[in-house]
């Protein structure tokens, strides 16, 4: 039955070790960057097992959300990885649905892959499922170490870091007569109106898919509040959602865009993959997403020089702030039958794969400069990058018990005739869960 359940959720692609003899080379990525060649040293995993790179063997399964890389960039990664570890087989399992939910189903069934991303669980549960990663012997310090640590041990490492902002088509802006980057919310609305008048969809929200709203409800509220710990401080109230705090203000911004017709014509039937092509060719002008999406837009046909990136002006004060956040966190199954081989692959992904440049991320390892020109443009604007803080386990517990799904609340808020009623409903759910948990 478990095998049937696994097949229901997975489409498995296996890369056999015969690829070890194939040619290597740089990573073929959307941004045209070439990943650094692997070195010939040994890893902490090698040292712990008493073997060398060539002697480590086993099969590593990796549950990934990057289905677009299977059969493409992942092939190239395996070829280069096998130059250093010819006896380690890599199998990619493609997550075809909501990754967080799927991972939790796998955890409940006891059928975890060797390598995966950490789902939304309290940090206190990390040791139940994952192995400590303090022994990888990485070449640089890890950013956001506290996010997935517990009792002094590290259990998750960011796949890459991102900041959120407006990714835009420069030609669409020029054709609409927009000659300067908006610095205030009023200027941003004026730019949207000009774009709309030219027949261009000002901002692609991908509203129906829900997850593209993450930046509006996870990053923007704390940026508006100018308080990186704002999401945790709601533990002190029975009404975390108000019109005049970060959550209400952030959701009101996207609601205003929807009400003015600046999003897709039918926000309940949007298409993520098509939106990337539409932004690349100028049918759509903007995203409010992380910098990771830049290379994906370039990868479907946009000229790199035609794609820009600037901070979202969230009010009329002229303040320029943006969130700096980690993306998914790698984690290693503590019950993996090939623990050291899995750690070796994880270390290689962090140091040698070049994934952060392909994905358009800021490296999770300190001191590594991004090769993405749009990030340089973004930082040159003088924006203040606000680092996030780890989730308070109590807040996560309350949120889970109350079944609070922030992107879903944003969907409900935007579509509601009475958005205050939406906030009231979820404040009630929060207060009830908080009381039942004794907080």
Short mmCIF file of C-alpha atoms in Angstrom, two decimals, residues 24-389:
data_model
loop_
_atom_site.label_atom_id
_atom_site.label_comp_id
_atom_site.label_asym_id
_atom_site.label_seq_id
_atom_site.Cartn_x
_atom_site.Cartn_y
_atom_site.Cartn_z
CA UNK A 24 31.20 17.24 -17.79
CA UNK A 25 31.42 20.97 -18.22
CA UNK A 26 29.62 23.99 -16.89
CA UNK A 27 26.00 24.05 -15.89
CA UNK A 28 23.67 25.08 -18.69
CA UNK A 29 21.48 27.63 -16.98
CA UNK A 30 19.03 30.30 -17.93
CA UNK A 31 21.35 33.11 -16.94
CA UNK A 32 24.26 31.92 -19.04
CA UNK A 33 26.50 31.42 -15.99
CA UNK A 34 28.94 28.55 -15.78
CA UNK A 35 29.19 26.66 -12.53
CA UNK A 36 32.68 26.25 -11.04
CA UNK A 37 34.33 22.89 -11.69
CA UNK A 38 34.37 20.41 -8.81
CA UNK A 39 37.51 20.05 -6.75
CA UNK A 40 39.30 16.81 -5.98
CA UNK A 41 39.32 16.97 -2.21
CA UNK A 42 37.49 14.85 0.29
CA UNK A 43 34.43 15.87 2.26
CA UNK A 44 33.65 15.66 5.93
CA UNK A 45 31.43 12.74 4.98
CA UNK A 46 34.46 11.04 3.35
CA UNK A 47 36.57 11.55 6.46
CA UNK A 48 33.87 10.28 8.76
CA UNK A 49 33.42 7.10 6.77
CA UNK A 50 37.14 6.62 6.40
CA UNK A 51 36.87 6.53 2.63
CA UNK A 52 37.68 8.75 -0.31
CA UNK A 53 35.42 10.31 -2.89
CA UNK A 54 35.84 7.36 -5.21
CA UNK A 55 35.09 4.82 -2.47
CA UNK A 56 31.82 6.35 -1.27
CA UNK A 57 28.92 4.52 -2.84
CA UNK A 58 25.17 4.11 -2.56
CA UNK A 59 21.91 5.43 -3.95
CA UNK A 60 20.65 8.90 -3.01
CA UNK A 61 17.03 9.88 -3.61
CA UNK A 62 16.21 13.60 -3.69
CA UNK A 63 12.62 14.86 -3.51
CA UNK A 64 12.68 18.15 -5.41
CA UNK A 65 10.15 20.81 -6.36
CA UNK A 66 12.23 21.80 -9.41
CA UNK A 67 10.44 19.59 -11.91
CA UNK A 68 11.64 21.94 -14.67
CA UNK A 69 15.24 20.87 -14.05
CA UNK A 70 14.65 17.14 -14.39
CA UNK A 71 16.05 15.91 -17.67
CA UNK A 72 17.93 19.18 -18.09
CA UNK A 73 20.16 20.88 -15.51
CA UNK A 74 19.95 17.94 -13.12
CA UNK A 75 21.42 15.69 -15.84
CA UNK A 76 24.40 18.01 -16.05
CA UNK A 77 24.75 18.07 -12.27
CA UNK A 78 24.87 14.27 -12.13
CA UNK A 79 27.54 14.13 -14.84
CA UNK A 80 29.76 16.57 -12.95
CA UNK A 81 29.02 15.00 -9.57
CA UNK A 82 30.08 11.60 -10.91
CA UNK A 83 33.51 12.95 -11.77
CA UNK A 84 34.09 13.16 -8.04
CA UNK A 85 31.76 10.43 -6.80
CA UNK A 86 31.47 7.80 -9.57
CA UNK A 87 29.88 5.19 -7.30
CA UNK A 88 26.99 7.25 -5.93
CA UNK A 89 23.73 6.90 -7.86
CA UNK A 90 21.36 9.89 -7.81
CA UNK A 91 17.60 9.51 -8.20
CA UNK A 92 15.32 12.56 -8.40
CA UNK A 93 11.74 12.32 -7.24
CA UNK A 94 9.60 15.10 -8.68
CA UNK A 95 7.05 16.74 -6.45
CA UNK A 96 4.03 17.25 -8.66
CA UNK A 97 1.78 18.85 -6.03
CA UNK A 98 2.05 21.14 -3.00
CA UNK A 99 5.53 20.32 -1.70
CA UNK A 100 4.84 21.11 1.95
CA UNK A 101 1.77 18.89 2.09
CA UNK A 102 3.40 16.12 0.12
CA UNK A 103 6.44 16.10 2.40
CA UNK A 104 4.18 15.83 5.45
CA UNK A 105 2.40 12.86 3.89
CA UNK A 106 5.76 11.20 3.33
CA UNK A 107 6.75 11.90 6.93
CA UNK A 108 3.53 10.39 8.23
CA UNK A 109 4.01 7.28 6.10
CA UNK A 110 7.62 6.86 7.21
CA UNK A 111 8.83 6.84 3.60
CA UNK A 112 11.20 9.79 3.43
CA UNK A 113 13.74 10.23 0.62
CA UNK A 114 17.41 10.59 1.50
CA UNK A 115 17.49 14.31 0.67
CA UNK A 116 14.55 16.69 0.74
CA UNK A 117 13.39 20.14 1.80
CA UNK A 118 12.17 20.81 5.32
CA UNK A 119 8.37 21.20 5.44
CA UNK A 120 6.55 23.56 7.78
CA UNK A 121 7.13 21.78 11.10
CA UNK A 122 8.31 23.03 14.51
CA UNK A 123 12.09 23.00 14.91
CA UNK A 124 11.64 20.73 17.92
CA UNK A 125 10.50 18.02 15.49
CA UNK A 126 13.59 18.28 13.29
CA UNK A 127 15.60 15.61 15.20
CA UNK A 128 12.73 13.14 14.77
CA UNK A 129 13.23 13.05 11.02
CA UNK A 130 16.55 14.59 10.03
CA UNK A 131 20.26 14.11 10.62
CA UNK A 132 22.52 16.88 12.02
CA UNK A 133 24.53 18.66 9.32
CA UNK A 134 27.25 20.25 11.44
CA UNK A 135 29.88 17.85 10.07
CA UNK A 136 29.76 18.79 6.38
CA UNK A 137 33.00 20.79 6.53
CA UNK A 138 31.78 23.52 4.22
CA UNK A 139 34.22 26.07 2.80
CA UNK A 140 32.31 29.08 4.16
CA UNK A 141 29.89 30.02 6.91
CA UNK A 142 26.24 29.20 6.34
CA UNK A 143 23.66 31.98 6.32
CA UNK A 144 20.41 31.69 8.29
CA UNK A 145 21.86 28.86 10.43
CA UNK A 146 19.40 29.49 13.25
CA UNK A 147 16.35 28.92 11.10
CA UNK A 148 16.50 25.13 11.07
CA UNK A 149 18.50 24.36 14.19
CA UNK A 150 17.46 22.79 17.45
CA UNK A 151 19.27 22.20 20.71
CA UNK A 152 22.51 23.54 19.25
CA UNK A 153 22.48 21.29 16.18
CA UNK A 154 21.97 22.24 12.53
CA UNK A 155 19.32 20.26 10.63
CA UNK A 156 18.59 22.38 7.57
CA UNK A 157 20.66 24.47 5.15
CA UNK A 158 19.13 27.04 2.80
CA UNK A 159 19.14 26.15 -0.89
CA UNK A 160 19.68 29.85 -1.55
CA UNK A 161 18.57 33.25 -0.34
CA UNK A 162 16.38 35.78 -2.04
CA UNK A 163 15.00 39.23 -1.71
CA UNK A 164 11.57 40.21 -2.95
CA UNK A 165 10.84 42.99 -5.40
CA UNK A 166 9.39 43.95 -8.76
CA UNK A 167 10.75 41.93 -11.65
CA UNK A 168 9.81 43.87 -14.78
CA UNK A 169 10.00 43.98 -18.56
CA UNK A 170 11.95 47.13 -19.46
CA UNK A 171 10.54 47.39 -22.98
CA UNK A 172 6.97 47.23 -21.66
CA UNK A 173 7.82 50.11 -19.34
CA UNK A 174 9.40 52.14 -22.14
CA UNK A 175 6.48 51.51 -24.53
CA UNK A 176 4.10 52.75 -21.83
CA UNK A 177 6.11 55.94 -21.38
CA UNK A 178 7.43 55.01 -17.94
CA UNK A 179 10.83 56.66 -17.79
CA UNK A 180 11.63 56.38 -14.08
CA UNK A 181 11.35 53.57 -11.55
CA UNK A 182 8.42 54.23 -9.17
CA UNK A 183 9.58 55.34 -5.73
CA UNK A 184 6.16 55.65 -4.03
CA UNK A 185 2.94 53.63 -4.07
CA UNK A 186 1.14 56.42 -5.95
CA UNK A 187 3.86 56.42 -8.60
CA UNK A 188 3.58 52.63 -8.81
CA UNK A 189 -0.19 52.87 -9.37
CA UNK A 190 0.38 55.52 -12.04
CA UNK A 191 2.81 53.19 -13.80
CA UNK A 192 0.25 50.38 -13.63
CA UNK A 193 -2.37 52.62 -15.23
CA UNK A 194 -0.03 53.52 -18.10
CA UNK A 195 0.71 49.87 -18.71
CA UNK A 196 -2.97 49.00 -18.65
CA UNK A 197 -3.71 51.70 -21.22
CA UNK A 198 -1.24 50.09 -23.63
CA UNK A 199 -3.01 46.73 -23.34
CA UNK A 200 -0.37 45.16 -21.10
CA UNK A 201 -1.30 43.35 -17.89
CA UNK A 202 0.55 45.45 -15.30
CA UNK A 203 1.27 42.74 -12.73
CA UNK A 204 1.10 38.95 -12.97
CA UNK A 205 -0.15 37.70 -9.61
CA UNK A 206 -0.77 34.01 -10.41
CA UNK A 207 -3.47 34.43 -7.81
CA UNK A 208 -5.11 31.03 -8.35
CA UNK A 209 -1.92 29.09 -7.61
CA UNK A 210 -1.75 30.65 -4.13
CA UNK A 211 1.97 30.15 -3.48
CA UNK A 212 2.95 33.17 -5.66
CA UNK A 213 1.22 35.28 -3.01
CA UNK A 214 3.81 34.26 -0.40
CA UNK A 215 5.81 37.47 -0.75
CA UNK A 216 2.71 39.56 -0.07
CA UNK A 217 1.96 37.83 3.24
CA UNK A 218 5.30 36.55 4.54
CA UNK A 219 7.83 39.20 3.44
CA UNK A 220 5.90 42.42 2.91
CA UNK A 221 4.14 42.67 6.32
CA UNK A 222 7.41 42.76 8.27
CA UNK A 223 8.94 45.17 5.74
CA UNK A 224 5.96 47.51 6.11
CA UNK A 225 6.29 47.29 9.89
CA UNK A 226 10.07 47.77 9.60
CA UNK A 227 10.36 44.97 12.12
CA UNK A 228 11.93 41.66 11.10
CA UNK A 229 10.41 39.97 14.16
CA UNK A 230 6.88 41.22 13.49
CA UNK A 231 5.52 37.76 12.48
CA UNK A 232 6.62 36.38 15.86
CA UNK A 233 5.36 39.27 17.96
CA UNK A 234 1.76 38.41 17.11
CA UNK A 235 2.08 35.84 19.90
CA UNK A 236 1.28 38.77 22.20
CA UNK A 237 -2.15 39.47 20.72
CA UNK A 238 -5.46 37.73 20.10
CA UNK A 239 -5.95 39.77 16.92
CA UNK A 240 -2.88 39.40 14.68
CA UNK A 241 -4.73 40.57 11.56
CA UNK A 242 -5.79 44.22 11.51
CA UNK A 243 -6.28 46.70 8.71
CA UNK A 244 -3.66 49.03 10.15
CA UNK A 245 -0.84 46.54 10.73
CA UNK A 246 1.54 44.86 8.30
CA UNK A 247 -0.83 42.04 7.37
CA UNK A 248 -3.83 44.24 6.65
CA UNK A 249 -1.78 46.85 4.80
CA UNK A 250 0.00 44.27 2.63
CA UNK A 251 -3.21 42.49 1.66
CA UNK A 252 -4.89 45.85 1.01
CA UNK A 253 -2.18 46.69 -1.53
CA UNK A 254 -2.79 43.63 -3.67
CA UNK A 255 -6.55 44.06 -3.27
CA UNK A 256 -6.23 47.60 -4.62
CA UNK A 257 -4.33 46.28 -7.64
CA UNK A 258 -7.05 43.70 -8.24
CA UNK A 259 -9.88 46.22 -7.81
CA UNK A 260 -8.27 48.63 -10.28
CA UNK A 261 -7.86 45.90 -12.90
CA UNK A 262 -4.06 45.82 -12.72
CA UNK A 263 -3.83 42.02 -12.32
CA UNK A 264 -4.83 39.27 -14.74
CA UNK A 265 -8.32 39.64 -16.24
CA UNK A 266 -9.48 36.48 -14.47
CA UNK A 267 -7.38 36.02 -11.36
CA UNK A 268 -9.08 32.68 -10.66
CA UNK A 269 -7.71 31.05 -13.81
CA UNK A 270 -4.07 32.12 -13.93
CA UNK A 271 -1.24 29.98 -15.30
CA UNK A 272 2.24 30.10 -13.77
CA UNK A 273 4.26 28.66 -16.63
CA UNK A 274 2.46 30.80 -19.21
CA UNK A 275 2.96 33.93 -17.10
CA UNK A 276 6.74 33.57 -17.37
CA UNK A 277 6.47 33.53 -21.16
CA UNK A 278 4.06 36.47 -21.11
CA UNK A 279 6.39 38.53 -18.96
CA UNK A 280 9.30 37.59 -21.21
CA UNK A 281 7.48 38.82 -24.34
CA UNK A 282 5.92 41.88 -22.70
CA UNK A 283 2.26 40.81 -22.54
CA UNK A 284 2.65 41.10 -18.79
CA UNK A 285 4.90 43.74 -17.26
CA UNK A 286 5.72 42.80 -13.67
CA UNK A 287 5.92 40.19 -10.93
CA UNK A 288 6.20 40.82 -7.20
CA UNK A 289 8.37 37.83 -6.38
CA UNK A 290 11.84 36.85 -5.25
CA UNK A 291 14.91 37.33 -7.42
CA UNK A 292 14.88 33.58 -8.10
CA UNK A 293 12.26 34.11 -10.83
CA UNK A 294 14.56 36.31 -12.95
CA UNK A 295 16.49 33.44 -14.49
CA UNK A 296 13.27 31.53 -15.09
CA UNK A 297 11.90 34.43 -17.17
CA UNK A 298 15.19 34.65 -19.06
CA UNK A 299 15.09 30.89 -19.51
CA UNK A 300 11.82 31.06 -21.47
CA UNK A 301 13.05 33.63 -23.95
CA UNK A 302 13.58 37.04 -22.39
CA UNK A 303 16.76 38.94 -23.14
CA UNK A 304 18.62 39.40 -19.87
CA UNK A 305 19.15 43.10 -20.55
CA UNK A 306 15.40 43.56 -20.91
CA UNK A 307 14.58 42.26 -17.43
CA UNK A 308 15.02 44.57 -14.45
CA UNK A 309 14.45 44.40 -10.71
CA UNK A 310 13.50 47.15 -8.26
CA UNK A 311 12.08 47.38 -4.70
CA UNK A 312 8.29 47.51 -4.35
CA UNK A 313 7.33 50.99 -3.06
CA UNK A 314 4.75 50.00 -0.45
CA UNK A 315 3.73 53.48 0.72
CA UNK A 316 4.23 57.16 -0.16
CA UNK A 317 7.05 57.84 2.29
CA UNK A 318 9.78 57.01 -0.22
CA UNK A 319 11.14 54.31 2.11
CA UNK A 320 13.03 51.59 0.28
CA UNK A 321 13.14 48.30 2.14
CA UNK A 322 12.94 44.68 1.06
CA UNK A 323 13.06 41.36 2.82
CA UNK A 324 16.06 39.05 2.68
CA UNK A 325 14.89 35.51 3.21
CA UNK A 326 16.05 31.93 2.78
CA UNK A 327 14.32 29.65 0.32
CA UNK A 328 13.68 25.96 0.95
CA UNK A 329 16.07 24.25 3.37
CA UNK A 330 17.87 21.04 2.45
CA UNK A 331 17.58 18.26 5.02
CA UNK A 332 18.93 14.70 5.21
CA UNK A 333 16.80 11.77 6.34
CA UNK A 334 18.30 10.52 9.62
CA UNK A 335 17.32 6.95 8.71
CA UNK A 336 18.92 7.07 5.27
CA UNK A 337 20.71 3.86 4.38
CA UNK A 338 23.29 5.97 2.55
CA UNK A 339 23.78 8.81 5.01
CA UNK A 340 27.35 9.73 4.11
CA UNK A 341 26.69 9.54 0.38
CA UNK A 342 23.69 11.83 0.85
CA UNK A 343 25.76 14.32 2.84
CA UNK A 344 28.44 14.23 0.14
CA UNK A 345 25.83 15.07 -2.51
CA UNK A 346 24.40 17.86 -0.36
CA UNK A 347 27.83 19.40 0.15
CA UNK A 348 28.50 19.19 -3.58
CA UNK A 349 25.17 20.89 -4.34
CA UNK A 350 26.06 23.76 -2.00
CA UNK A 351 29.65 24.29 -3.08
CA UNK A 352 30.07 23.04 -6.63
CA UNK A 353 26.78 22.70 -8.49
CA UNK A 354 26.24 26.38 -9.26
CA UNK A 355 22.55 25.94 -8.45
CA UNK A 356 22.29 29.33 -6.75
CA UNK A 357 23.31 31.10 -9.96
CA UNK A 358 21.00 29.00 -12.10
CA UNK A 359 18.09 29.61 -9.72
CA UNK A 360 18.88 33.31 -9.37
CA UNK A 361 19.56 33.06 -5.65
CA UNK A 362 22.04 34.74 -3.38
CA UNK A 363 24.40 31.99 -2.21
CA UNK A 364 23.62 30.39 1.17
CA UNK A 365 27.37 30.48 1.82
CA UNK A 366 28.69 33.80 3.07
CA UNK A 367 31.04 35.80 0.86
CA UNK A 368 29.96 34.36 -2.49
CA UNK A 369 28.93 37.10 -4.91
CA UNK A 370 25.93 36.67 -7.17
CA UNK A 371 26.47 36.61 -10.93
CA UNK A 372 23.00 38.03 -11.52
CA UNK A 373 23.20 41.57 -12.93
CA UNK A 374 19.65 42.33 -11.83
CA UNK A 375 20.63 41.83 -8.20
CA UNK A 376 23.41 44.37 -8.62
CA UNK A 377 20.85 46.80 -10.10
CA UNK A 378 18.52 46.17 -7.17
CA UNK A 379 21.18 46.77 -4.54
CA UNK A 380 22.44 49.88 -6.35
CA UNK A 381 19.03 51.46 -5.74
CA UNK A 382 20.01 51.93 -2.10
CA UNK A 383 17.42 49.49 -0.81
CA UNK A 384 17.76 48.35 2.79
CA UNK A 385 17.71 44.54 2.99
CA UNK A 386 15.93 43.35 6.09
CA UNK A 387 16.96 39.87 7.24
CA UNK A 388 14.27 37.63 8.60
CA UNK A 389 14.27 35.88 11.96
#
